[in-house]
Short mmCIF file of C-alpha atoms in Angstrom, two decimals:
data_model
loop_
_atom_site.label_atom_id
_atom_site.label_comp_id
_atom_site.label_asym_id
_atom_site.label_seq_id
_atom_site.Cartn_x
_atom_site.Cartn_y
_atom_site.Cartn_z
CA MET A 1 101.76 115.56 65.01
CA ILE A 2 100.06 116.73 68.18
CA ARG A 3 96.41 115.88 68.73
CA SER A 4 93.66 116.86 71.04
CA ILE A 5 93.00 113.74 73.09
CA THR A 6 89.46 113.06 74.23
CA ARG A 7 87.36 110.49 76.08
CA ARG A 8 83.62 109.93 75.83
CA LYS A 9 81.63 111.25 78.76
CA PRO A 10 79.84 108.62 80.85
CA ASP A 11 76.29 107.81 79.73
CA GLU A 12 74.81 109.19 82.98
CA GLU A 13 76.35 112.60 82.41
CA LEU A 14 75.27 112.66 78.79
CA ASP A 15 71.74 111.63 79.79
CA ARG A 16 71.61 114.44 82.34
CA LEU A 17 72.84 117.05 79.87
CA LEU A 18 70.25 115.89 77.33
CA GLU A 19 67.39 115.54 79.79
CA HIS A 20 65.27 118.32 78.30
CA GLN A 21 66.54 118.05 74.74
CA ASN A 22 64.47 115.82 72.51
CA ARG A 23 65.70 116.76 69.04
CA VAL A 24 69.42 116.66 68.48
CA PHE A 25 71.94 116.98 65.68
CA ILE A 26 75.28 115.15 66.05
CA PHE A 27 78.70 116.40 64.97
CA GLY A 28 81.82 114.30 64.68
CA CYS A 29 85.29 115.46 63.71
CA GLY A 30 87.43 113.96 60.96
CA THR A 31 90.71 114.82 62.62
CA CYS A 32 91.73 114.15 66.22
CA THR A 33 88.60 112.39 67.46
CA THR A 34 88.58 110.15 64.41
CA LEU A 35 92.15 109.17 65.23
CA THR A 36 91.28 108.42 68.87
CA ASN A 37 88.04 106.60 67.99
CA THR A 38 85.96 109.01 70.02
CA GLY A 39 84.26 111.10 67.33
CA GLY A 40 84.73 109.51 63.91
CA ALA A 41 82.02 108.19 61.57
CA GLU A 42 81.68 104.95 63.50
CA GLN A 43 81.27 106.65 66.90
CA VAL A 44 78.81 109.17 65.45
CA GLN A 45 76.73 106.25 64.14
CA ALA A 46 76.87 104.56 67.56
CA MET A 47 75.85 107.81 69.26
CA GLN A 48 72.92 108.11 66.90
CA GLU A 49 71.74 104.64 67.93
CA TYR A 50 72.33 105.33 71.60
CA LEU A 51 70.33 108.55 71.53
CA ALA A 52 67.53 106.91 69.54
CA SER A 53 67.39 104.21 72.22
CA LYS A 54 66.92 106.99 74.77
CA GLY A 55 63.94 108.30 72.80
CA LYS A 56 65.70 111.24 71.20
CA LEU A 57 64.94 112.31 67.66
CA VAL A 58 68.19 112.68 65.75
CA THR A 59 67.58 115.26 63.04
CA GLY A 60 70.86 114.48 61.30
CA SER A 61 74.59 114.07 61.71
CA THR A 62 77.86 114.88 60.01
CA VAL A 63 81.56 114.42 60.52
CA LEU A 64 83.17 117.82 59.99
CA PRO A 65 86.65 117.56 58.43
CA VAL A 66 88.32 119.72 61.12
CA ALA A 67 85.86 120.95 63.75
CA CYS A 68 88.23 123.56 65.16
CA ASP A 69 88.99 125.09 61.75
CA ASN A 70 87.57 128.37 60.45
CA LEU A 71 86.16 126.54 57.42
CA THR A 72 83.76 124.69 59.69
CA HIS A 73 81.13 127.35 58.95
CA GLU A 74 80.77 125.86 55.44
CA GLY A 75 79.96 122.46 56.91
CA LEU A 76 77.44 124.05 59.25
CA ARG A 77 75.76 125.85 56.35
CA ALA A 78 75.45 122.65 54.34
CA PHE A 79 73.41 121.05 57.15
CA SER A 80 71.53 124.16 58.27
CA GLY A 81 68.10 122.61 57.61
CA GLN A 82 68.66 119.62 59.89
CA ILE A 83 70.54 121.70 62.44
CA ASN A 84 67.66 124.17 62.66
CA GLN A 85 65.24 121.35 63.50
CA ALA A 86 67.33 120.37 66.51
CA SER A 87 67.08 121.93 69.96
CA ALA A 88 70.60 120.87 70.89
CA LEU A 89 73.85 119.89 69.20
CA VAL A 90 75.71 116.82 70.45
CA ILE A 91 79.33 117.40 69.56
CA MET A 92 81.90 114.64 69.37
CA SER A 93 84.96 116.81 68.80
CA CYS A 94 87.36 118.17 71.37
CA ALA A 95 86.41 121.33 73.27
CA PHE A 96 88.11 123.49 70.63
CA GLY A 97 85.57 122.23 68.10
CA VAL A 98 82.68 122.56 70.56
CA GLN A 99 83.52 126.22 71.14
CA ASN A 100 84.02 126.88 67.45
CA ILE A 101 80.59 125.47 66.64
CA ALA A 102 78.93 127.16 69.62
CA SER A 103 80.24 130.54 68.52
CA GLN A 104 78.55 130.19 65.13
CA LEU A 105 75.14 128.77 65.95
CA GLN A 106 72.50 130.03 68.36
CA LYS A 107 71.99 126.54 69.75
CA MET A 108 72.59 124.67 72.95
CA VAL A 109 75.79 122.63 72.62
CA ILE A 110 76.36 119.37 74.47
CA PRO A 111 79.94 118.09 74.44
CA ALA A 112 79.86 114.30 74.25
CA LEU A 113 83.56 114.09 75.07
CA ASP A 114 85.93 115.33 77.72
CA THR A 115 89.09 116.91 76.35
CA LEU A 116 91.95 115.39 78.30
CA PHE A 117 95.17 116.82 76.94
CA ILE A 118 97.09 117.89 73.89
CA GLY A 119 99.08 114.77 73.16
CA LYS A 120 101.36 112.96 70.83
CA GLU A 121 100.71 109.56 69.30
CA THR A 122 103.65 107.53 70.52
CA GLY A 123 102.54 104.11 69.30
CA VAL A 124 99.52 102.48 67.74
CA GLY A 125 96.57 103.59 69.83
CA GLN A 126 98.83 105.19 72.43
CA PHE A 127 98.81 108.88 73.20
CA ASN A 128 101.00 110.70 75.69
CA GLU A 129 100.84 114.16 77.16
CA VAL A 130 104.31 115.59 76.74
CA CYS A 131 103.72 119.34 77.11
CA THR A 132 101.22 121.30 79.18
CA GLN A 133 102.13 124.58 77.51
CA CYS A 134 103.17 126.09 80.83
CA GLY A 135 104.78 129.14 79.28
CA THR A 136 108.22 128.78 80.90
CA CYS A 137 110.06 125.93 79.19
CA VAL A 138 112.66 124.02 81.23
CA LEU A 139 113.55 121.40 78.60
CA GLY A 140 117.03 122.90 78.11
CA GLU A 141 118.01 121.69 81.58
CA THR A 142 116.18 118.38 81.71
CA GLY A 143 117.47 116.57 78.65
CA GLY A 144 114.39 117.39 76.62
CA ILE A 145 111.98 115.57 78.95
CA CYS A 146 109.40 117.78 80.63
CA PRO A 147 109.04 117.27 84.42
CA VAL A 148 106.29 119.87 84.64
CA THR A 149 104.16 117.54 82.51
CA ALA A 150 105.62 114.09 83.09
CA CYS A 151 105.92 114.29 86.91
CA HIS A 152 102.59 113.94 88.71
CA LYS A 153 103.69 116.64 91.13
CA GLY A 154 105.36 118.78 88.45
CA LEU A 155 108.58 118.78 90.48
CA ILE A 156 111.43 120.62 88.80
CA ASN A 157 114.22 120.03 91.34
CA GLY A 158 114.47 116.26 91.10
CA PRO A 159 112.42 113.21 92.05
CA CYS A 160 110.26 112.79 95.14
CA GLY A 161 110.82 109.81 97.42
CA GLY A 162 108.18 107.64 95.84
CA THR A 163 109.94 106.40 92.71
CA ASN A 164 109.12 102.74 92.37
CA ASN A 165 111.45 100.75 90.13
CA GLY A 166 111.49 103.58 87.63
CA LYS A 167 107.72 104.01 87.73
CA CYS A 168 105.62 106.69 89.39
CA GLU A 169 104.24 105.83 92.82
CA ILE A 170 100.73 106.66 91.78
CA ASP A 171 100.59 104.74 88.50
CA LYS A 172 102.81 101.82 87.64
CA ASN A 173 101.98 102.33 83.97
CA LYS A 174 103.68 105.71 83.98
CA ASP A 175 107.44 106.19 84.05
CA CYS A 176 108.97 108.34 86.77
CA ALA A 177 109.83 111.53 84.89
CA TRP A 178 112.95 112.08 86.93
CA THR A 179 114.26 108.57 86.31
CA LEU A 180 113.90 109.25 82.59
CA ILE A 181 115.61 112.60 82.99
CA TYR A 182 118.42 111.10 85.05
CA ASN A 183 119.03 108.38 82.46
CA ARG A 184 118.95 110.83 79.58
CA LEU A 185 121.31 113.30 81.26
CA ALA A 186 123.67 110.44 82.12
CA GLU A 187 123.64 109.33 78.46
CA ILE A 188 124.59 112.75 77.19
CA GLY A 189 127.09 113.46 79.97
CA GLN A 190 125.11 116.31 81.49
CA LEU A 191 124.27 114.99 84.96
CA ASP A 192 125.58 118.20 86.52
CA LEU A 193 122.40 119.89 85.31
CA MET A 194 120.49 118.04 88.03
CA LYS A 195 122.53 119.82 90.69
CA ARG A 196 121.29 123.22 89.65
CA PHE A 197 118.71 124.67 92.04
CA GLN A 198 115.65 125.65 90.06
CA PRO A 199 114.04 128.70 91.68
CA PRO A 200 110.26 128.93 92.15
CA ARG A 201 108.60 128.81 88.76
CA ASN A 202 106.95 131.73 87.07
CA HIS A 203 103.41 130.38 86.72
CA GLN A 204 102.40 133.50 84.86
CA GLY A 205 104.64 133.15 81.79
CA GLU A 206 101.46 133.77 79.86
CA PRO A 207 98.60 134.38 82.29
CA SER A 208 95.62 132.21 81.45
CA PRO A 209 93.60 132.79 79.29
CA GLY A 210 96.50 133.18 76.89
CA LYS A 211 96.16 135.79 74.18
CA ILE A 212 98.88 136.88 71.81
CA LEU A 213 98.71 139.64 69.24
CA LEU A 214 101.60 139.58 66.79
CA GLU A 215 103.05 143.00 66.31
CA GLY A 216 103.82 144.64 62.99
CA MET B 1 128.19 127.05 119.39
CA SER B 2 126.26 129.48 117.27
CA LEU B 3 122.53 129.06 117.22
CA ASN B 4 120.28 130.36 114.49
CA THR B 5 117.03 129.92 116.36
CA GLU B 6 115.45 129.24 119.73
CA SER B 7 114.84 125.64 118.69
CA LYS B 8 115.43 123.01 121.35
CA LEU B 9 116.18 120.52 118.58
CA GLU B 10 118.90 122.79 117.22
CA LYS B 11 120.39 123.22 120.69
CA ILE B 12 120.49 119.49 121.34
CA LEU B 13 122.02 118.67 117.96
CA LYS B 14 124.60 121.44 118.16
CA ALA B 15 125.55 120.36 121.69
CA GLY B 16 126.55 117.05 120.10
CA HIS B 17 123.79 114.90 121.59
CA LEU B 18 121.97 112.25 119.60
CA ALA B 19 118.54 113.83 119.16
CA VAL B 20 115.26 111.96 119.32
CA THR B 21 112.11 113.14 117.60
CA SER B 22 108.80 111.43 117.14
CA GLU B 23 105.51 112.36 115.59
CA CYS B 24 101.82 112.93 116.24
CA GLY B 25 99.19 112.74 113.54
CA PRO B 26 96.36 115.26 114.12
CA PRO B 27 92.80 113.93 114.46
CA ARG B 28 90.10 113.80 111.82
CA GLY B 29 87.99 116.13 113.88
CA THR B 30 88.10 119.17 116.10
CA SER B 31 89.18 117.75 119.42
CA LEU B 32 92.61 118.76 120.69
CA ASP B 33 92.41 116.07 123.39
CA LYS B 34 93.79 113.47 121.04
CA ILE B 35 96.87 115.63 120.33
CA GLU B 36 97.37 116.24 124.03
CA GLU B 37 97.03 112.54 124.78
CA LYS B 38 99.54 111.51 122.10
CA ALA B 39 102.00 114.26 123.04
CA ASN B 40 101.82 113.24 126.70
CA LEU B 41 102.66 109.64 125.80
CA ILE B 42 105.96 110.64 124.23
CA LYS B 43 106.95 113.97 125.73
CA ASP B 44 109.50 112.69 128.23
CA CYS B 45 111.47 110.60 125.77
CA VAL B 46 111.76 112.93 122.78
CA ASP B 47 113.30 116.35 122.15
CA ALA B 48 110.75 117.49 119.61
CA ILE B 49 107.45 116.28 118.20
CA ASN B 50 106.71 116.38 114.48
CA VAL B 51 103.12 117.10 113.57
CA THR B 52 102.18 115.62 110.23
CA ASP B 53 100.44 117.69 107.56
CA ASN B 54 97.44 115.81 106.18
CA GLN B 55 99.59 112.70 105.84
CA THR B 56 98.78 110.27 103.03
CA SER B 57 96.59 113.11 101.71
CA VAL B 58 93.81 112.31 104.16
CA THR B 59 92.13 115.47 105.46
CA ARG B 60 92.85 116.16 109.13
CA MET B 61 93.15 119.03 111.57
CA CYS B 62 95.86 121.38 110.31
CA SER B 63 99.38 120.79 111.47
CA LEU B 64 99.78 124.40 112.56
CA ALA B 65 96.87 124.30 115.02
CA ALA B 66 98.12 121.04 116.50
CA CYS B 67 101.67 122.47 116.74
CA ILE B 68 100.35 125.46 118.66
CA LYS B 69 98.59 123.11 121.06
CA ILE B 70 101.84 121.20 121.62
CA LYS B 71 103.73 124.45 122.11
CA LEU B 72 101.18 125.58 124.69
CA MET B 73 101.83 122.34 126.55
CA GLY B 74 105.43 123.55 126.94
CA LEU B 75 106.77 121.06 124.37
CA GLU B 76 108.76 121.51 121.16
CA PRO B 77 106.78 120.97 117.95
CA VAL B 78 108.13 120.46 114.42
CA LEU B 79 105.67 121.84 111.89
CA GLN B 80 105.50 119.56 108.88
CA MET B 81 104.47 121.47 105.77
CA VAL B 82 103.75 119.89 102.41
CA THR B 83 103.77 121.88 99.19
CA ARG B 84 100.81 119.92 97.85
CA ASP B 85 98.04 122.01 99.35
CA ARG B 86 99.20 125.62 99.48
CA ASN B 87 100.67 128.19 97.14
CA ARG B 88 103.61 130.41 98.04
CA ILE B 89 101.40 133.09 99.58
CA ALA B 90 99.70 130.62 101.93
CA MET B 91 102.95 128.93 102.89
CA GLN B 92 104.76 132.16 103.74
CA SER B 93 101.72 133.23 105.69
CA ASP B 94 101.61 129.98 107.69
CA ILE B 95 105.34 130.23 108.38
CA LEU B 96 104.76 133.64 109.97
CA GLY B 97 101.84 132.26 111.97
CA ALA B 98 103.95 129.35 113.21
CA ALA B 99 106.82 131.58 114.26
CA ALA B 100 104.39 133.95 115.99
CA PHE B 101 103.40 131.12 118.33
CA GLY B 102 107.00 130.04 118.93
CA VAL B 103 106.97 127.04 116.65
CA ASN B 104 110.72 126.85 116.07
CA ASN B 105 111.08 123.94 113.67
CA MET B 106 109.77 123.00 110.26
CA LEU B 107 110.05 119.95 108.07
CA CYS B 108 109.58 120.85 104.41
CA LEU B 109 108.02 118.15 102.24
CA SER B 110 106.37 117.81 98.87
CA GLY B 111 103.71 115.51 100.34
CA ASP B 112 102.04 112.31 99.22
CA HIS B 113 100.05 112.53 96.02
CA GLN B 114 96.39 113.37 96.59
CA SER B 115 95.29 110.21 94.82
CA PHE B 116 96.23 108.25 97.98
CA GLY B 117 93.85 110.22 100.16
CA ASP B 118 90.22 111.10 100.71
CA CYS B 119 90.10 113.85 98.06
CA ALA B 120 91.56 111.92 95.16
CA THR B 121 89.93 114.18 92.55
CA GLY B 122 91.34 117.35 94.11
CA GLN B 123 93.96 119.59 92.58
CA ASN B 124 97.48 119.57 93.94
CA VAL B 125 99.34 122.86 94.07
CA HIS B 126 103.12 122.38 94.15
CA ASP B 127 103.57 126.07 93.40
CA LEU B 128 106.87 125.48 95.22
CA ASP B 129 108.57 122.13 95.67
CA SER B 130 110.09 120.91 98.95
CA MET B 131 113.51 122.19 97.98
CA GLN B 132 112.18 125.65 97.17
CA LEU B 133 110.22 125.64 100.45
CA VAL B 134 113.45 124.97 102.36
CA GLN B 135 115.03 127.91 100.60
CA THR B 136 111.98 130.08 101.23
CA VAL B 137 112.09 129.53 105.00
CA ARG B 138 115.81 130.23 105.09
CA HIS B 139 115.33 133.35 102.94
CA MET B 140 112.58 134.61 105.23
CA ARG B 141 114.64 133.89 108.34
CA ASP B 142 118.11 134.95 107.24
CA GLU B 143 117.35 137.78 104.84
CA GLY B 144 114.21 138.92 106.62
CA LYS B 145 112.47 139.14 103.26
CA PHE B 146 109.43 137.67 101.60
CA LEU B 147 109.85 135.85 98.30
CA GLY B 148 108.43 138.95 96.67
CA GLY B 149 111.29 141.02 98.08
CA GLY B 150 109.42 142.98 100.76
CA ASP B 151 110.74 143.26 104.32
CA ILE B 152 109.33 141.05 107.07
CA ALA B 153 108.63 142.80 110.34
CA GLY B 154 110.13 140.26 112.75
CA PRO B 155 111.50 137.43 110.56
CA PRO B 156 110.52 133.86 111.54
CA LYS B 157 113.32 132.18 113.49
CA ILE B 158 112.78 128.64 112.35
CA PHE B 159 115.17 125.66 112.29
CA VAL B 160 114.70 124.11 108.86
CA GLY B 161 114.49 120.44 108.02
CA ALA B 162 113.86 118.31 104.98
CA ALA B 163 113.26 114.65 104.26
CA ALA B 164 115.48 112.17 102.46
CA ASN B 165 114.66 108.73 101.15
CA PRO B 166 117.86 106.72 100.65
CA PHE B 167 115.82 103.80 99.31
CA ALA B 168 113.94 105.28 96.38
CA ASP B 169 115.45 104.76 92.96
CA PRO B 170 117.55 105.67 91.15
CA PHE B 171 119.91 105.22 94.12
CA GLU B 172 122.58 107.30 92.36
CA VAL B 173 120.55 110.51 92.66
CA ARG B 174 119.82 110.16 96.38
CA VAL B 175 123.06 111.61 97.78
CA PRO B 176 123.27 114.41 95.18
CA ARG B 177 119.67 115.21 96.04
CA LEU B 178 120.60 115.42 99.72
CA ALA B 179 123.46 117.75 98.76
CA LYS B 180 121.03 119.92 96.82
CA LYS B 181 118.67 120.16 99.81
CA ILE B 182 121.57 121.14 102.04
CA ALA B 183 122.66 123.78 99.53
CA ALA B 184 119.08 125.07 99.53
CA GLY B 185 119.35 125.52 103.30
CA ALA B 186 118.29 122.32 105.07
CA GLU B 187 119.80 122.16 108.56
CA PHE B 188 118.44 118.80 109.62
CA ILE B 189 117.19 115.75 107.75
CA GLN B 190 114.65 113.14 108.81
CA THR B 191 114.89 110.02 106.67
CA GLN B 192 112.38 107.52 105.38
CA CYS B 193 111.90 104.48 107.69
CA ILE B 194 115.02 102.34 107.66
CA TYR B 195 114.69 98.57 107.44
CA ASN B 196 117.49 97.92 104.95
CA VAL B 197 120.26 99.03 107.27
CA GLU B 198 123.10 98.11 104.88
CA LYS B 199 121.67 100.27 102.14
CA PHE B 200 121.19 103.17 104.54
CA GLU B 201 124.78 102.82 105.70
CA LYS B 202 125.96 102.80 102.10
CA TRP B 203 124.01 106.00 101.42
CA LEU B 204 125.37 107.61 104.57
CA GLU B 205 128.91 106.58 103.69
CA ILE B 206 128.68 108.35 100.33
CA ALA B 207 127.18 111.40 102.05
CA ARG B 208 129.96 111.33 104.64
CA ASP B 209 132.66 111.04 101.97
CA ARG B 210 131.23 114.15 100.35
CA GLY B 211 131.39 115.98 103.66
CA LEU B 212 127.62 116.30 103.86
CA THR B 213 127.27 114.91 107.37
CA GLU B 214 129.37 117.86 108.55
CA LYS B 215 126.85 120.24 107.05
CA VAL B 216 123.56 118.75 108.15
CA PHE B 217 122.18 116.73 111.05
CA ILE B 218 120.78 113.43 109.83
CA LEU B 219 118.09 111.85 111.98
CA ALA B 220 117.59 108.22 111.00
CA GLY B 221 113.91 107.36 110.59
CA VAL B 222 112.59 104.19 112.22
CA THR B 223 109.12 102.66 112.45
CA PRO B 224 108.40 99.53 114.49
CA MET B 225 106.48 96.80 112.69
CA LYS B 226 103.31 95.67 114.48
CA SER B 227 103.01 92.39 112.60
CA ALA B 228 104.25 90.30 109.70
CA GLY B 229 101.23 91.60 107.76
CA MET B 230 102.40 95.17 108.21
CA ALA B 231 105.89 94.21 107.04
CA ARG B 232 104.50 92.60 103.92
CA TYR B 233 102.27 95.60 103.27
CA MET B 234 105.19 98.04 103.67
CA LYS B 235 107.35 95.88 101.43
CA ASN B 236 104.86 95.40 98.63
CA ARG B 237 102.48 98.31 98.74
CA VAL B 238 104.31 101.39 99.99
CA PRO B 239 106.36 103.01 97.21
CA GLY B 240 109.90 104.00 98.10
CA MET B 241 109.99 101.61 101.08
CA ASP B 242 112.71 98.96 101.26
CA VAL B 243 111.86 96.07 103.58
CA PRO B 244 114.35 93.17 103.23
CA ASP B 245 113.01 89.61 103.07
CA GLU B 246 114.82 88.73 106.32
CA ILE B 247 112.65 91.20 108.24
CA VAL B 248 109.45 89.77 106.79
CA LYS B 249 110.66 86.24 107.47
CA ARG B 250 111.73 87.03 111.03
CA LEU B 251 108.27 88.39 111.80
CA SER B 252 106.44 85.61 109.93
CA ASP B 253 108.42 82.99 111.84
CA THR B 254 107.31 84.56 115.12
CA PRO B 255 103.99 83.42 116.64
CA LYS B 256 101.28 85.98 115.91
CA GLU B 257 100.87 87.14 119.50
CA LYS B 258 104.62 87.80 119.77
CA GLN B 259 105.04 89.64 116.46
CA ALA B 260 104.53 93.12 117.91
CA ASP B 261 107.26 92.47 120.50
CA GLU B 262 109.53 91.20 117.77
CA GLY B 263 108.84 94.35 115.74
CA ILE B 264 109.88 96.49 118.71
CA LYS B 265 113.00 94.37 119.10
CA ILE B 266 113.98 94.81 115.45
CA CYS B 267 113.47 98.55 115.75
CA ILE B 268 115.64 98.77 118.86
CA GLU B 269 118.37 96.69 117.22
CA THR B 270 118.33 99.07 114.24
CA MET B 271 118.73 102.09 116.49
CA GLN B 272 121.48 100.44 118.54
CA ARG B 273 123.42 99.63 115.38
CA LEU B 274 122.93 103.06 113.81
CA LYS B 275 123.84 104.89 117.02
CA GLU B 276 127.42 103.83 116.41
CA VAL B 277 127.49 104.95 112.79
CA LYS B 278 129.36 108.18 112.12
CA GLY B 279 127.06 110.75 110.60
CA VAL B 280 123.90 109.66 112.41
CA ALA B 281 122.89 112.67 114.52
CA GLY B 282 119.79 111.14 116.06
CA PHE B 283 116.56 109.29 115.42
CA HIS B 284 113.11 110.11 114.16
CA VAL B 285 110.80 107.49 115.65
CA MET B 286 107.58 107.15 113.69
CA ALA B 287 105.41 104.77 115.69
CA ILE B 288 102.32 105.08 113.56
CA GLU B 289 99.23 105.04 115.82
CA TRP B 290 101.45 103.28 118.35
CA GLU B 291 102.79 106.27 120.26
CA GLU B 292 102.66 104.43 123.57
CA LYS B 293 105.59 102.31 122.39
CA VAL B 294 107.94 105.27 121.84
CA PRO B 295 109.26 105.34 125.43
CA GLU B 296 110.09 101.62 125.27
CA LEU B 297 111.91 102.12 121.95
CA VAL B 298 113.91 105.12 123.13
CA GLU B 299 114.83 103.44 126.39
CA GLY B 300 115.70 100.19 124.64
CA ALA B 301 118.05 102.06 122.34
CA GLY B 302 119.79 103.60 125.35
CA LEU B 303 118.64 107.10 124.52
CA TYR B 304 116.81 107.80 127.77
CA PRO B 305 116.86 110.08 129.72
CA ARG B 306 116.93 112.94 127.26
CA PRO B 307 119.54 115.65 127.76
CA GLU B 308 118.58 118.98 129.26
CA VAL B 309 119.36 122.19 127.39
CA ASP B 310 118.42 125.76 128.27
#
C-alpha cells in the first residue's frame, strides 16, 4: 500500500511557528504517520511533553483514524470543546491531513511534520519513493522502473556519467536508476528499448494543481 | 569537405587534423580579466576553448558571457551548456544569443548534481536531458525551427558536441549510449579524463567496430595530476573516474616536489599513446586551474604548432 511519508520538523522551526501560540491542541493520525512513527499515539504523547516543556498549555490531543478522510469531521466534533480552547492546532499528520483539518476549523494550523513523498514500504521501517505522479508514465519502456523518480536528475534517455558501482553519485545508499533499468531490461530480453530516443517530456500531462472531474 | 558551420573546430577535424581543445572556468565574480588571462595562456596551442557552465554546480559567471569575451579576443569558444539550470525556453534563447555573437560550438551536458555545489538546496531543472539538448541544437540549426515548431529568423549555425564517460558503469551501456548521442546529432565528443588507457581503448574499439568513429569526432579527455594526493582524491572521491593503482603508485613513489612534473609526464605519455589509436580525432586537455601547463602538454605530445585553417 502507498503511504504519505513524513519527517518531524526541526525543533527550531516548530518553536518559531509556535512563538505566539500559547494554547495548543495536538492531532496525530492513525494511518501513515503511525506507520512511520512520526504522528502516532507515542509521538503525540512526546509532542505534548515537548510543548509543555516550552511553556505551552496543551488543551488536549487525539489521534484521528485517517486525518485525510472525509470522516475526520466527526473526530473534530468529538473534541470541539478542547479544540475551541486552543489558539493553534499542532498537526502530526501529512499535509493532506493538515489541509483537511484546516478547511474545517477556523484555527491556525501548525504542521509538525514535513511531507516528503508518497512512498511504498519496501522493508521493515524502509520507505521508498517509486512514483512522483508526473502524469506521463514511461514505465512501459523502462522495465517497470521509473527513472523520472528514481534518477536524481530524472533522466529518461539513459544514465549520466556519474554511476558509481551501481549507486548514484550523490548518495551511495541509493541505487543508480539506470543500472537497475539496464539489468531489468537485460533479464527480460528488452535491451533494445534503451536505444530508443525519448523526446522532451510533456511536463504538463496534468498541469499542477491537478484537478479531474469524471464525466457522466 | 562539407562544413555545417563556421566553426574552426569543425574545419580542423574535417581537414583530418588531430584537434586540441582546452578549457577555461569562469570566475566567481564580475571581472573578465581572469578569462582573458586564462585564454591568453592557452590560445596558441589549442584550436578551441571550452568554457565551463557552473562546473561542479558552483555559481560562477555565465558561460555565455565568458564565451563572448573569448570570441571578442579573436579566439574560438565552445559554449558548455548544462540542462540542470535552464528549461527549454531559456536554453533555446541562450543558443540564439550564442550564435548571434559568433559562438560556433556547443558542448551539451546534463551537469553535475546541485548537491555538489554552493546551492545544494536548489532545484534542478532537467526539462531536457543532454541527449535532447543535442537534438534541440541540431533541430534549430538544420530545420531552422524552434522546439515549438515556429520558424527561426537566422538559425544558429553551431557545431554540436556531447560528452562521453567510458569509465562509468555499467560499461556495457557506454558504447550504445554514445551511439544514441550520435543518432541524436552529436558531431564531436569530449570524453571524461582518461587514466585507464586500456579501458578507454577497449571502449573505442567497440565504438570503432560499430562504425561510430566514422560518424563522430572523438576528442580524448586528459587532465594532468598535480600530486599523488590529487590522484587519490580522483580515484576515491570523484564518481565515474577510473584512476588505476599504478598511476597513484607512480606519483606516490615520486618525491613530493617532483610529483607535478611526473603528472605532466604521465599526461603526455597518455596523449602520445592515444595519438596512434584509430578513432581518436584529437584531445581535450582539462588542466584544472593549471592552464599555464597546457602549452607544455600540447608540445610534449607533438601537437604543436596548431594547423592553420581559413
